[in-house]
mmCIF file of C-alpha atoms in Angstrom:
data_model
loop_
_atom_site.group_PDB
_atom_site.id
_atom_site.type_symbol
_atom_site.label_atom_id
_atom_site.label_comp_id
_atom_site.label_asym_id
_atom_site.label_seq_id
_atom_site.Cartn_x
_atom_site.Cartn_y
_atom_site.Cartn_z
ATOM 1 C CA UNK T 1 0.803 -14.299 -4.799
ATOM 2 C CA UNK T 2 -0.912 -11.049 -5.621
ATOM 3 C CA UNK T 3 -2.696 -10.422 -2.306
ATOM 4 C CA UNK T 4 0.489 -9.348 -0.549
ATOM 5 C CA UNK T 5 1.434 -7.117 -3.442
ATOM 6 C CA UNK T 6 -2.125 -5.755 -3.671
ATOM 7 C CA UNK T 7 -2.160 -4.778 0.000
ATOM 8 C CA UNK T 8 1.320 -3.275 -0.257
ATOM 9 C CA UNK T 9 0.416 -1.397 -3.463
ATOM 10 C CA UNK T 10 -2.670 0.074 -1.790
ATOM 11 C CA UNK T 11 -0.618 1.297 1.155
ATOM 12 C CA UNK T 12 1.997 2.817 -1.148
ATOM 13 C CA UNK T 13 -0.669 4.444 -3.344
ATOM 14 C CA UNK T 14 -2.319 6.091 -0.340
ATOM 15 C CA UNK T 15 1.056 7.338 0.897
ATOM 16 C CA UNK T 16 1.880 8.737 -2.557
ATOM 17 C CA UNK T 17 -1.442 10.549 -2.823
ATOM 18 C CA UNK T 18 -1.165 11.960 0.716
ATOM 19 C CA UNK T 19 2.258 13.320 -0.199
ATOM 20 C CA UNK T 20 0.591 15.079 -3.148
ATOM 21 C CA UNK T 21 -1.895 16.703 -0.781
ATOM 22 C CA UNK T 22 -4.884 14.374 -1.028
ATOM 23 C CA UNK T 23 -6.947 13.956 2.138
ATOM 24 C CA UNK T 24 -6.484 10.741 4.075
ATOM 25 C CA UNK T 25 -9.546 8.562 3.428
ATOM 26 C CA UNK T 26 -11.397 7.254 6.460
ATOM 27 C CA UNK T 27 -11.767 3.860 4.804
ATOM 28 C CA UNK T 28 -10.066 2.098 1.946
ATOM 29 C CA UNK T 29 -11.442 3.634 -1.273
ATOM 30 C CA UNK T 30 -13.320 1.056 -3.309
ATOM 31 C CA UNK T 31 -11.801 2.490 -6.479
ATOM 32 C CA UNK T 32 -8.329 1.842 -5.106
ATOM 33 C CA UNK T 33 -9.137 -1.796 -4.326
ATOM 34 C CA UNK T 34 -10.699 -2.318 -7.742
ATOM 35 C CA UNK T 35 -7.802 -0.675 -9.555
ATOM 36 C CA UNK T 36 -5.217 -2.860 -7.869
ATOM 37 C CA UNK T 37 -7.274 -5.919 -8.749
ATOM 38 C CA UNK T 38 -8.162 -4.863 -12.292
ATOM 39 C CA UNK T 39 -5.996 -1.821 -13.132
ATOM 40 C CA UNK T 40 -9.005 0.307 -14.162
ATOM 41 C CA UNK T 41 -8.233 4.007 -14.733
ATOM 42 C CA UNK T 42 -9.899 5.921 -11.861
ATOM 43 C CA UNK T 43 -8.544 8.570 -9.518
ATOM 44 C CA UNK T 44 -7.477 6.121 -6.818
ATOM 45 C CA UNK T 45 -6.344 3.548 -9.350
ATOM 46 C CA UNK T 46 -2.804 2.274 -9.408
ATOM 47 C CA UNK T 47 -1.214 2.443 -12.837
ATOM 48 C CA UNK T 48 0.677 -0.487 -14.267
ATOM 49 C CA UNK T 49 3.891 1.521 -13.793
ATOM 50 C CA UNK T 50 3.089 2.254 -10.149
ATOM 51 C CA UNK T 51 2.264 -1.393 -9.520
ATOM 52 C CA UNK T 52 5.556 -2.501 -11.062
ATOM 53 C CA UNK T 53 7.423 0.017 -8.905
ATOM 54 C CA UNK T 54 5.591 -1.203 -5.790
ATOM 55 C CA UNK T 55 6.367 -4.810 -6.788
ATOM 56 C CA UNK T 56 10.083 -3.966 -6.855
ATOM 57 C CA UNK T 57 9.871 -2.301 -3.432
ATOM 58 C CA UNK T 58 7.787 -5.187 -2.044
ATOM 59 C CA UNK T 59 10.465 -7.651 -3.124
ATOM 60 C CA UNK T 60 13.002 -5.685 -1.020
ATOM 61 C CA UNK T 61 10.870 -5.906 2.157
ATOM 62 C CA UNK T 62 9.257 -9.292 1.449
ATOM 63 C CA UNK T 63 10.096 -11.928 4.047
ATOM 64 C CA UNK T 64 8.707 -15.237 2.797
ATOM 65 C CA UNK T 65 5.632 -13.590 1.280
ATOM 66 C CA UNK T 66 5.140 -11.229 4.213
ATOM 67 C CA UNK T 67 5.728 -7.495 4.465
ATOM 68 C CA UNK T 68 5.134 -6.958 8.168
ATOM 69 C CA UNK T 69 5.098 -3.676 10.045
ATOM 70 C CA UNK T 70 8.730 -4.027 11.093
ATOM 71 C CA UNK T 71 9.771 -4.551 7.471
ATOM 72 C CA UNK T 72 7.763 -1.623 6.119
ATOM 73 C CA UNK T 73 7.982 0.887 8.999
ATOM 74 C CA UNK T 74 11.172 2.645 7.874
ATOM 75 C CA UNK T 75 10.047 2.590 4.267
ATOM 76 C CA UNK T 76 6.676 4.178 5.039
ATOM 77 C CA UNK T 77 8.232 6.726 7.396
ATOM 78 C CA UNK T 78 10.409 7.977 4.528
ATOM 79 C CA UNK T 79 7.212 9.529 3.168
ATOM 80 C CA UNK T 80 7.343 12.000 6.082
ATOM 81 C CA UNK T 81 3.599 11.617 6.617
ATOM 82 C CA UNK T 82 2.444 11.724 10.240
ATOM 83 C CA UNK T 83 2.805 8.379 12.009
ATOM 84 C CA UNK T 84 -0.925 8.429 12.802
ATOM 85 C CA UNK T 85 -1.715 8.590 9.075
ATOM 86 C CA UNK T 86 0.796 5.873 8.250
ATOM 87 C CA UNK T 87 -0.811 3.669 10.893
ATOM 88 C CA UNK T 88 -4.232 4.297 9.352
ATOM 89 C CA UNK T 89 -2.898 3.556 5.858
ATOM 90 C CA UNK T 90 -1.295 0.310 7.022
ATOM 91 C CA UNK T 91 -4.464 -0.778 8.820
ATOM 92 C CA UNK T 92 -6.644 0.090 5.799
ATOM 93 C CA UNK T 93 -4.394 -1.814 3.410
ATOM 94 C CA UNK T 94 -4.259 -4.947 5.582
ATOM 95 C CA UNK T 95 -7.364 -6.494 4.042
ATOM 96 C CA UNK T 96 -7.292 -9.692 6.082
ATOM 97 C CA UNK T 97 -6.482 -7.821 9.317
ATOM 98 C CA UNK T 98 -3.564 -10.067 10.243
ATOM 99 C CA UNK T 99 -1.140 -7.233 11.018
ATOM 100 C CA UNK T 100 0.898 -7.857 7.876
ATOM 101 C CA UNK T 101 0.756 -7.040 4.194
ATOM 102 C CA UNK T 102 1.007 -10.661 3.205
ATOM 103 C CA UNK T 103 0.536 -13.142 0.455
ATOM 104 C CA UNK T 104 -2.154 -15.795 0.920
#
């Protein structure tokens, strides 16, 4: 399903932009959500290439349709962003607030 990938792609996109110096948003940018759902070209949008890259990474951490915190922690920490920001990114990207970046 796409929901797990969408949540994961949003988390990865925020991490990538933070690494490029963007400010951490206080809430999930609407443009980011829309771009992952529709691939529209806006600043927070995820390109088709990015989404395919995130899909490949998701498949490495996917455990039966679930990318939980334990599965993604090391991966996200490789970004070298502060843990507090990574926690905020994870929480923002977990649209259904179940503690996992999961498929429906």
